[in-house]
PDB file of N, CA and C in Angstrom:
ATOM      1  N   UNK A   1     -59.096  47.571 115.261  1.00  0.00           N
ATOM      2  CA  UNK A   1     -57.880  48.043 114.633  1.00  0.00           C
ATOM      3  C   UNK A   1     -57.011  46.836 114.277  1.00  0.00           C
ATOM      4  N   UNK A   2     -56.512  47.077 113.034  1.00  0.00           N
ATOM      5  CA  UNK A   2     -55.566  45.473 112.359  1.00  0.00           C
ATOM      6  C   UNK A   2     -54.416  45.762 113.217  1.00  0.00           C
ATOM      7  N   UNK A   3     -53.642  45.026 113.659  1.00  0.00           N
ATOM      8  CA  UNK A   3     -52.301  44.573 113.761  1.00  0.00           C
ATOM      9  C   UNK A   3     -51.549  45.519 112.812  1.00  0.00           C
ATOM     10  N   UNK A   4     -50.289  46.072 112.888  1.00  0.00           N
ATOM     11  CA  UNK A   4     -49.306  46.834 112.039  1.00  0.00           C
ATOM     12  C   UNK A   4     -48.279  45.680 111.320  1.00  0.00           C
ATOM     13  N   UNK A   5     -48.120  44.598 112.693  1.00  0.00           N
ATOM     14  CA  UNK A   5     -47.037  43.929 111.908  1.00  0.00           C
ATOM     15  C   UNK A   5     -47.756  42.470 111.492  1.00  0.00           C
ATOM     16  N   UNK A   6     -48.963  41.993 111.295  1.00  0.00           N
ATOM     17  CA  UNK A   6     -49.588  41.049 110.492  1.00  0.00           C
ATOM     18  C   UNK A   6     -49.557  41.501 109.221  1.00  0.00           C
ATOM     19  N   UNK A   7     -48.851  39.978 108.641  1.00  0.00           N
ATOM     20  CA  UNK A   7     -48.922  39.447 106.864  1.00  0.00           C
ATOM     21  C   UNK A   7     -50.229  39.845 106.064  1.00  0.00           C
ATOM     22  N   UNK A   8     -49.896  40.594 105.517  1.00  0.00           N
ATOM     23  CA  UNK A   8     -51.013  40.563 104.403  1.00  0.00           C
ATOM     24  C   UNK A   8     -50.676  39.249 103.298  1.00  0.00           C
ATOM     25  N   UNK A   9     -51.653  39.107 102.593  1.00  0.00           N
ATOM     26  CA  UNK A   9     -51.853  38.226 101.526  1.00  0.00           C
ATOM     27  C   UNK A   9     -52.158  38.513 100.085  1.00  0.00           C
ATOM     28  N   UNK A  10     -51.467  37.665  98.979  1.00  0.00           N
ATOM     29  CA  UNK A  10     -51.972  38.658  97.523  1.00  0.00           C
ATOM     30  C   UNK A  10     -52.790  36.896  97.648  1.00  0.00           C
ATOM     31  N   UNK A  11     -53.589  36.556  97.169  1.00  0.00           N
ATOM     32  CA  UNK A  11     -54.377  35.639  96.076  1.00  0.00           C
ATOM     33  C   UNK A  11     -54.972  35.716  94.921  1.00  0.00           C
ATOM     34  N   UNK A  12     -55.393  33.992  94.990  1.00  0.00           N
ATOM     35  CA  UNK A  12     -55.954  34.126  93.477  1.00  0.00           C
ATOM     36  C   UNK A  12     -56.631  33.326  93.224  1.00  0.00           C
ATOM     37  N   UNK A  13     -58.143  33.430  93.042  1.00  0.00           N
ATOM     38  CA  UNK A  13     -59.094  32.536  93.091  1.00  0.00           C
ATOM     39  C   UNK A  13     -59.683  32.170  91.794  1.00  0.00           C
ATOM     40  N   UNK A  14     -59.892  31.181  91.736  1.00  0.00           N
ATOM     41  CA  UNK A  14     -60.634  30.602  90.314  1.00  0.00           C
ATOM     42  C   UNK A  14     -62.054  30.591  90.443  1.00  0.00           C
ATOM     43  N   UNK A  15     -62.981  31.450  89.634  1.00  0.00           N
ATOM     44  CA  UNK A  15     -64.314  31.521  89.394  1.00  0.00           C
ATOM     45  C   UNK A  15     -64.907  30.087  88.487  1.00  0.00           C
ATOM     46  N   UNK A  16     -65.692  30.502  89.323  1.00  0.00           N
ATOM     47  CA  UNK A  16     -66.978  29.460  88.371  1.00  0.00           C
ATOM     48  C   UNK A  16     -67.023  29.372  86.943  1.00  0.00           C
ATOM     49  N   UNK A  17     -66.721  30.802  86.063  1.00  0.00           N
ATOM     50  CA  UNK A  17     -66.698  30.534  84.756  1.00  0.00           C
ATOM     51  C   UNK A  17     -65.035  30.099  84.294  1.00  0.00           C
ATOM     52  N   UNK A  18     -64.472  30.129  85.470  1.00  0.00           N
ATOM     53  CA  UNK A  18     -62.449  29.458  85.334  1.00  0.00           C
ATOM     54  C   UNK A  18     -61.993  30.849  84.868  1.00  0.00           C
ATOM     55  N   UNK A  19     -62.741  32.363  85.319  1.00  0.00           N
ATOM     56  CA  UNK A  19     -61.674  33.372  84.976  1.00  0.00           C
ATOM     57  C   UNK A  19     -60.948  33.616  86.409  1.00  0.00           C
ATOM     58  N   UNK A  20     -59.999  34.222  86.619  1.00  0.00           N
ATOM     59  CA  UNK A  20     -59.189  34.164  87.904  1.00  0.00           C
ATOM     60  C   UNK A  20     -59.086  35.689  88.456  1.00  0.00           C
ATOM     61  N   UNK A  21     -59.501  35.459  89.714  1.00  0.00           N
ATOM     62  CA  UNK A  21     -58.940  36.734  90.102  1.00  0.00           C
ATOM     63  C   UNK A  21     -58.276  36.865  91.347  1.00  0.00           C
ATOM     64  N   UNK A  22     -57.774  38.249  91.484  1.00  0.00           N
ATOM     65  CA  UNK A  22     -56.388  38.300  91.868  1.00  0.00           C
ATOM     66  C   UNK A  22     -57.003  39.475  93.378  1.00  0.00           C
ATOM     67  N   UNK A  23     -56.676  39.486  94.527  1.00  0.00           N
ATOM     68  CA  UNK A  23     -56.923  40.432  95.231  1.00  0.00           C
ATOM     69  C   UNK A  23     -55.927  40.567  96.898  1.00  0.00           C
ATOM     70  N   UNK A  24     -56.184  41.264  97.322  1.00  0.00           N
ATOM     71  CA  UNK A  24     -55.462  41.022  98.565  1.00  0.00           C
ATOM     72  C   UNK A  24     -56.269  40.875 100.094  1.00  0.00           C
ATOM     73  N   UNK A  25     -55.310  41.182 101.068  1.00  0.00           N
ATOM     74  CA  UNK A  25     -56.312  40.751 102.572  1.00  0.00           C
ATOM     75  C   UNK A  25     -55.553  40.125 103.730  1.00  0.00           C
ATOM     76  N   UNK A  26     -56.041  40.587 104.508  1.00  0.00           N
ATOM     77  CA  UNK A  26     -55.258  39.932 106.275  1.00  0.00           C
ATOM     78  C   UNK A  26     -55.522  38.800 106.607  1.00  0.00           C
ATOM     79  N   UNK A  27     -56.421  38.430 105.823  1.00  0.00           N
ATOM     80  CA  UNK A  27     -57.023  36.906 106.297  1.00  0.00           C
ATOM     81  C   UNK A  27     -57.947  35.938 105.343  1.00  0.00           C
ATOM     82  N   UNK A  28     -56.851  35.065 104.533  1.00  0.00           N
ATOM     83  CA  UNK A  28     -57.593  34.398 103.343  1.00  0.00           C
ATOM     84  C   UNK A  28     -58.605  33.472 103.214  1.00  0.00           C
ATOM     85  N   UNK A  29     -58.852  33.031 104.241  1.00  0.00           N
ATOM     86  CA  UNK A  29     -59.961  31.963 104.207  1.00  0.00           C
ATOM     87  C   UNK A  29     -61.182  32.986 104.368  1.00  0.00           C
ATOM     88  N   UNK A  30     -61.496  33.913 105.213  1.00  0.00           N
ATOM     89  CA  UNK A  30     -62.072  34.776 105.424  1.00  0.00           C
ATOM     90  C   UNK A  30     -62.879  35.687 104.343  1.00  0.00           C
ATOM     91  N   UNK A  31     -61.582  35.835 103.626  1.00  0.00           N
ATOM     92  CA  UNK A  31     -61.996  36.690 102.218  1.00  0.00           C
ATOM     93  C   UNK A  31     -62.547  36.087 101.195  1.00  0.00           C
ATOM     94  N   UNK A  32     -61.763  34.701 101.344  1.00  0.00           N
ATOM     95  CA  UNK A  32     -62.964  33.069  99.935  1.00  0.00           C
ATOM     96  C   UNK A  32     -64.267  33.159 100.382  1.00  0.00           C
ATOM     97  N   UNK A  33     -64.314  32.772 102.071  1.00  0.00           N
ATOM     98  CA  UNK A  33     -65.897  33.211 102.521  1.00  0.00           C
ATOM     99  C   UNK A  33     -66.908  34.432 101.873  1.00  0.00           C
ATOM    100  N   UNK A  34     -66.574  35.305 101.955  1.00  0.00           N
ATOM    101  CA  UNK A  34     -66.955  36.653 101.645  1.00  0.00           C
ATOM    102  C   UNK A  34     -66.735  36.672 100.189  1.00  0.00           C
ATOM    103  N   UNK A  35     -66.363  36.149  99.063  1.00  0.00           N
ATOM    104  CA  UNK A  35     -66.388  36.286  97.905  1.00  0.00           C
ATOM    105  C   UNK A  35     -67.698  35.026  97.612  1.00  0.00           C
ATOM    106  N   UNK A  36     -67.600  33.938  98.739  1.00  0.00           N
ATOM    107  CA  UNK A  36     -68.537  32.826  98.090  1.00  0.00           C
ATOM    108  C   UNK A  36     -70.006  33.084  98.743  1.00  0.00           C
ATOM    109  N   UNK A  37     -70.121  33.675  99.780  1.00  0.00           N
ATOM    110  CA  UNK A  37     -70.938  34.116 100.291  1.00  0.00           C
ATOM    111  C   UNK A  37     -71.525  35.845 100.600  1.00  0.00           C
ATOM    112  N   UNK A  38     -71.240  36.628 101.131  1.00  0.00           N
ATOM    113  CA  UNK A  38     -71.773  37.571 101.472  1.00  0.00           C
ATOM    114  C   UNK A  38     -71.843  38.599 100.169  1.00  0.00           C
ATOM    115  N   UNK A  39     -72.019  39.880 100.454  1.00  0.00           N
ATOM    116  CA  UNK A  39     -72.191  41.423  99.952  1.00  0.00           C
ATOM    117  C   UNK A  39     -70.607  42.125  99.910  1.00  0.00           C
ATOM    118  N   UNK A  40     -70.384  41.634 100.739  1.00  0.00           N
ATOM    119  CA  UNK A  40     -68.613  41.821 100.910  1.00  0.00           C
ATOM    120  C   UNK A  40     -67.890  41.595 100.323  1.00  0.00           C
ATOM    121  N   UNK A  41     -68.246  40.624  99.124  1.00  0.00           N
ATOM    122  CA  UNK A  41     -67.056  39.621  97.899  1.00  0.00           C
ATOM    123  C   UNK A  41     -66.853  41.340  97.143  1.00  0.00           C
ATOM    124  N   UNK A  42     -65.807  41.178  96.254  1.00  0.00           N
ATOM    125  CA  UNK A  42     -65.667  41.784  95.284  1.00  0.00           C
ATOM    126  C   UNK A  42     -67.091  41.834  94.184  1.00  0.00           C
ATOM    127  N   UNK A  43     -67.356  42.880  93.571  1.00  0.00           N
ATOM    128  CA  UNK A  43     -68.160  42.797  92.375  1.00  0.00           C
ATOM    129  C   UNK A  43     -67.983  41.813  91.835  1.00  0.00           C
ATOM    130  N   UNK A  44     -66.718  42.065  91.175  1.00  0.00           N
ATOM    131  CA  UNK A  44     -66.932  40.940  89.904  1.00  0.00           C
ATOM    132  C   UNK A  44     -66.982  39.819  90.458  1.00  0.00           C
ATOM    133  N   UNK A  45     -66.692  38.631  91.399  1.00  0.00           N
ATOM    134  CA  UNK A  45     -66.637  37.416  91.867  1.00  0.00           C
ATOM    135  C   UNK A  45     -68.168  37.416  92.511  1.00  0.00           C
ATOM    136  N   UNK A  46     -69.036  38.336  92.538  1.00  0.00           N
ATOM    137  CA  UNK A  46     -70.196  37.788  92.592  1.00  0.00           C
ATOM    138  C   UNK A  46     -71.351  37.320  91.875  1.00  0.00           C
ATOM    139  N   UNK A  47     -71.114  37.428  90.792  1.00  0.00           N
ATOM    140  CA  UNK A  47     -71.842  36.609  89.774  1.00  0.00           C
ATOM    141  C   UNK A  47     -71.068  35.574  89.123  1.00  0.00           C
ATOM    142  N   UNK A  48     -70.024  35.016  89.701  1.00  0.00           N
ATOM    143  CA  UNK A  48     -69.325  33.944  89.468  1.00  0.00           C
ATOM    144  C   UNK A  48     -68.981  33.043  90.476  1.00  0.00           C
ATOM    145  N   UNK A  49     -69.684  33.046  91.278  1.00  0.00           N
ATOM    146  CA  UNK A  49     -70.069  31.871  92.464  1.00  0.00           C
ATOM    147  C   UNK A  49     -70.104  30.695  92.456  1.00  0.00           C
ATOM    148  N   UNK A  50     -69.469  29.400  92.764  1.00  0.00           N
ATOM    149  CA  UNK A  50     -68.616  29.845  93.844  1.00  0.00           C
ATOM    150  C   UNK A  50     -66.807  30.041  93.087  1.00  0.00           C
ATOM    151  N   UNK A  51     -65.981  30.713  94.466  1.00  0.00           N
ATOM    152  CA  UNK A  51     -64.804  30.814  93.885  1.00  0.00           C
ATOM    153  C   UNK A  51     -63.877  29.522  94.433  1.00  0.00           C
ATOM    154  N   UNK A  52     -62.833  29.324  93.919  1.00  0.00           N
ATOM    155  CA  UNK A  52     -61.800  28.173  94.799  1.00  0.00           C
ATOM    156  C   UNK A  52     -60.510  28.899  94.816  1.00  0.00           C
ATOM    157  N   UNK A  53     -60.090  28.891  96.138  1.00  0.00           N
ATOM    158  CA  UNK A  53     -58.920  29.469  95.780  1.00  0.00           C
ATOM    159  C   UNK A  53     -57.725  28.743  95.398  1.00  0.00           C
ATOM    160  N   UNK A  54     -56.622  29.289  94.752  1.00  0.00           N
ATOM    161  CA  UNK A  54     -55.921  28.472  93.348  1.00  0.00           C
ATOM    162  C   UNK A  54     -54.415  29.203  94.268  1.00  0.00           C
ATOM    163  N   UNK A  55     -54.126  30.352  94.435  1.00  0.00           N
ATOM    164  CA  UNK A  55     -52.930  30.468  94.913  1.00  0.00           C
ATOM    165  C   UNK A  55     -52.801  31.796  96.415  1.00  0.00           C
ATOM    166  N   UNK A  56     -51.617  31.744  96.918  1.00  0.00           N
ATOM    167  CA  UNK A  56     -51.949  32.883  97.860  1.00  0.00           C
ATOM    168  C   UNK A  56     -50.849  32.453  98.690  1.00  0.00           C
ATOM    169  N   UNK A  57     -49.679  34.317  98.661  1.00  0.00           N
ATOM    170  CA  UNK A  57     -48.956  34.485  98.870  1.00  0.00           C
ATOM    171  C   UNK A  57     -48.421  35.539  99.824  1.00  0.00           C
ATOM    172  N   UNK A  58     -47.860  35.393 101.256  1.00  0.00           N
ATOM    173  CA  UNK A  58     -47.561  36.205 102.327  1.00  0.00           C
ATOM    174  C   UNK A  58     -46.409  36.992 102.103  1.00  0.00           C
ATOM    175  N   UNK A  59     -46.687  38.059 102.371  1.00  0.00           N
ATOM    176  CA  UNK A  59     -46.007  39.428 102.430  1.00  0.00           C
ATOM    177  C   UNK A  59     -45.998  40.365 103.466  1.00  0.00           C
ATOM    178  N   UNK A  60     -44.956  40.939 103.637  1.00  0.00           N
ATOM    179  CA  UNK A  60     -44.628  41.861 105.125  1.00  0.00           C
ATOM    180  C   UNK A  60     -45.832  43.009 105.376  1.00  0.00           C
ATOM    181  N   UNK A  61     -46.348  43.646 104.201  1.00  0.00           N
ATOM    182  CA  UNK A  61     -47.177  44.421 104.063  1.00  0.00           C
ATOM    183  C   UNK A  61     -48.170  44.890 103.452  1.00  0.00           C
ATOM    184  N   UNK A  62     -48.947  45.810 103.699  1.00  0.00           N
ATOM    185  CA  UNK A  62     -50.097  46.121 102.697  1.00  0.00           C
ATOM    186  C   UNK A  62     -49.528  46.651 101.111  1.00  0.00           C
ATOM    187  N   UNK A  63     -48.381  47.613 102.185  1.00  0.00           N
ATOM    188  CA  UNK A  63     -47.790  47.728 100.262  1.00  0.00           C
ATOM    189  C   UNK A  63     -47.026  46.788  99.440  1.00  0.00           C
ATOM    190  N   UNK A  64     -46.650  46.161 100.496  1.00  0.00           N
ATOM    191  CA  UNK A  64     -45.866  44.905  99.509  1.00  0.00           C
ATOM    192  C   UNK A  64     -46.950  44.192  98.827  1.00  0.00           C
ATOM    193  N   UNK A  65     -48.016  43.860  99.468  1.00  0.00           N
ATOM    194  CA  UNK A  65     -49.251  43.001  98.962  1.00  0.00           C
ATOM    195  C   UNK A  65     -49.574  43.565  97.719  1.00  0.00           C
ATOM    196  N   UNK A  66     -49.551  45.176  98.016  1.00  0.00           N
ATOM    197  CA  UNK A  66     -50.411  45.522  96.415  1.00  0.00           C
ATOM    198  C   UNK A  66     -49.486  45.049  95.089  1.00  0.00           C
ATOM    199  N   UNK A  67     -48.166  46.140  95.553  1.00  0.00           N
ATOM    200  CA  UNK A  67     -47.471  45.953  94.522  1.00  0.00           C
ATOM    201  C   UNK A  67     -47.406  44.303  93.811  1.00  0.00           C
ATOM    202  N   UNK A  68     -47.593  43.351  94.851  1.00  0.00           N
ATOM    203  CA  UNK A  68     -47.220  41.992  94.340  1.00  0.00           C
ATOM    204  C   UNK A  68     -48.567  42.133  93.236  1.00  0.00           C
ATOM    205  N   UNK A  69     -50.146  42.329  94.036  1.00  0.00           N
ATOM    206  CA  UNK A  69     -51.106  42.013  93.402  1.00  0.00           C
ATOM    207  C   UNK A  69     -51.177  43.023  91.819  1.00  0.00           C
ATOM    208  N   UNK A  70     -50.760  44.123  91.511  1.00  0.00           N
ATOM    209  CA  UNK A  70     -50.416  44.980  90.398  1.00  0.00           C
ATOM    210  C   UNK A  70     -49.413  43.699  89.776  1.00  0.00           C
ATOM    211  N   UNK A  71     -49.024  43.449  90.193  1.00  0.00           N
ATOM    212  CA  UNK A  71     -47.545  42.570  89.246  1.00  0.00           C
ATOM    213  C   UNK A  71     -48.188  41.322  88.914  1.00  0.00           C
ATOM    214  N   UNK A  72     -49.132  40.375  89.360  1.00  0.00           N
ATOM    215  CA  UNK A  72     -50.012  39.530  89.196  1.00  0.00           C
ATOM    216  C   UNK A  72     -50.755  40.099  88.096  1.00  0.00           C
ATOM    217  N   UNK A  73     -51.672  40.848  88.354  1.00  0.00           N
ATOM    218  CA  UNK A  73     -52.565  41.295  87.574  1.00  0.00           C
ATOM    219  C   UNK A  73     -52.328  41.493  85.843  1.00  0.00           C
ATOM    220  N   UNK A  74     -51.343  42.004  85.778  1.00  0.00           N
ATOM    221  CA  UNK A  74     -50.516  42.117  84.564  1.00  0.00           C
ATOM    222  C   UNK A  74     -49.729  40.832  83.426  1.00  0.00           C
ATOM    223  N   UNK A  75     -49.881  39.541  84.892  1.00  0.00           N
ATOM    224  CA  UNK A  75     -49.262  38.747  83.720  1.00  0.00           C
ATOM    225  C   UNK A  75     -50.873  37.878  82.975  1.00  0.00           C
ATOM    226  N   UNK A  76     -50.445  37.202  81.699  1.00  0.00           N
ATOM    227  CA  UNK A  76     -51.108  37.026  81.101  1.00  0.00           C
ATOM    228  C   UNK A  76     -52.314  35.415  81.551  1.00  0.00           C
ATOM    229  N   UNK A  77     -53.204  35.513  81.300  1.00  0.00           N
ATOM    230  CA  UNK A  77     -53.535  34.188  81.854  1.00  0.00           C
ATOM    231  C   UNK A  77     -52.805  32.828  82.068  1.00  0.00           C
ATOM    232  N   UNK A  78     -51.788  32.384  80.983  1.00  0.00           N
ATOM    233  CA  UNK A  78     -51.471  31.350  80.450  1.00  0.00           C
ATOM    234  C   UNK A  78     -50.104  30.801  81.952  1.00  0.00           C
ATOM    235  N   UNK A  79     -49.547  32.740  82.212  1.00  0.00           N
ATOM    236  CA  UNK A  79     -48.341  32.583  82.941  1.00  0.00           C
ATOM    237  C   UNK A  79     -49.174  32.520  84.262  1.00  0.00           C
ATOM    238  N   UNK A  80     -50.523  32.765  84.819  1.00  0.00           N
ATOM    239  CA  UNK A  80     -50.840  32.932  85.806  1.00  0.00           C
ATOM    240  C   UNK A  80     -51.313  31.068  86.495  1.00  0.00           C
ATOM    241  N   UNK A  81     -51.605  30.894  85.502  1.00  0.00           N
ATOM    242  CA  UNK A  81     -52.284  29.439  85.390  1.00  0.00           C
ATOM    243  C   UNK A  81     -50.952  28.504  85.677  1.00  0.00           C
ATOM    244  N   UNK A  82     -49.506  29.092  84.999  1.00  0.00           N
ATOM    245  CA  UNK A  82     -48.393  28.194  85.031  1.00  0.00           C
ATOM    246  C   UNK A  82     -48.023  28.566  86.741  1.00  0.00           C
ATOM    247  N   UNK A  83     -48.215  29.917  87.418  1.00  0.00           N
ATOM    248  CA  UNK A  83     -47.840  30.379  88.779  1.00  0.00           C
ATOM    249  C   UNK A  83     -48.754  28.913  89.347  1.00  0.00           C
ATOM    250  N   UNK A  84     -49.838  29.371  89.301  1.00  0.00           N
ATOM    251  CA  UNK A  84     -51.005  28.058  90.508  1.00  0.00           C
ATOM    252  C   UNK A  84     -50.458  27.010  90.522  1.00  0.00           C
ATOM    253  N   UNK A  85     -49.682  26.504  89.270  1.00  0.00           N
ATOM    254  CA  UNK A  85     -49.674  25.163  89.449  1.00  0.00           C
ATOM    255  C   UNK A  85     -48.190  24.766  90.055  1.00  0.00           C
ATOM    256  N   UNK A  86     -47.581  25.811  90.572  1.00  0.00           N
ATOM    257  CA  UNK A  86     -46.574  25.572  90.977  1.00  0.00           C
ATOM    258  C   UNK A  86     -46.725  25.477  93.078  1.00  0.00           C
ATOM    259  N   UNK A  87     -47.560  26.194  92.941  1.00  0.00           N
ATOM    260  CA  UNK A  87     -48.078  25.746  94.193  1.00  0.00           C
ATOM    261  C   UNK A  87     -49.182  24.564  95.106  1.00  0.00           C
ATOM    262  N   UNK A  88     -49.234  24.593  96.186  1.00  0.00           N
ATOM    263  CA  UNK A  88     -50.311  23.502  96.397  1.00  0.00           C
ATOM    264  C   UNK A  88     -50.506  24.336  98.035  1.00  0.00           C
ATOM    265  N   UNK A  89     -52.091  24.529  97.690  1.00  0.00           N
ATOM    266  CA  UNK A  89     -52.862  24.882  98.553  1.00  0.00           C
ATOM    267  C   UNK A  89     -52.798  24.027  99.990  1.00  0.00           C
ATOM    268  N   UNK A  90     -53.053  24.266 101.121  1.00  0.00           N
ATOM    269  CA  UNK A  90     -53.209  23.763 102.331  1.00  0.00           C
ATOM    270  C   UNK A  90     -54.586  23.344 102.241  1.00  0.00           C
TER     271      UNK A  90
END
């Protein structure tokens, strides 16, 4: 059973062919694993192997996570590409 009051996460990983995608999760290193490796990745990030992750952002909740990841999803590549670079990965 998850934790109630552990951070969820929205990210955003850069594929192999440089398209980006956007998803959520309790535990991000975990989930790059499982997108670069297992049955567990998302569909689409598995024929685009491997992924890097590019951004990823903590939130109080699962619903806060989505809504962030819906609001991601929607902006256009150009603004998503300008988000990553405003950050710097650990």
């Amino acid at each position: 059973m998850t934790n109630a009051s552990a951070p969820w996460y929205v990210y955003m990983v850069v594929c192999s062919d440089r398209t980006i995608y956007t998803g959520i999760t309790l535990d991000v290193q975990k989930r790059i694993a499982e997108h670069n490796n297992g049955a567990i990745g998302a569909k689409y990030t598995r024929s685009r192997r491997p992924v890097s992750l590019a951004y990823q952002e903590e939130l109080p909740d699962r619903s806060s996570a989505s809504s962030r990841e819906y609001q991601l999803k929607k902006l256009s590549r150009q603004q998503k590409l300008q988000l990553i670079s405003t950050v710097t990965i650990k």
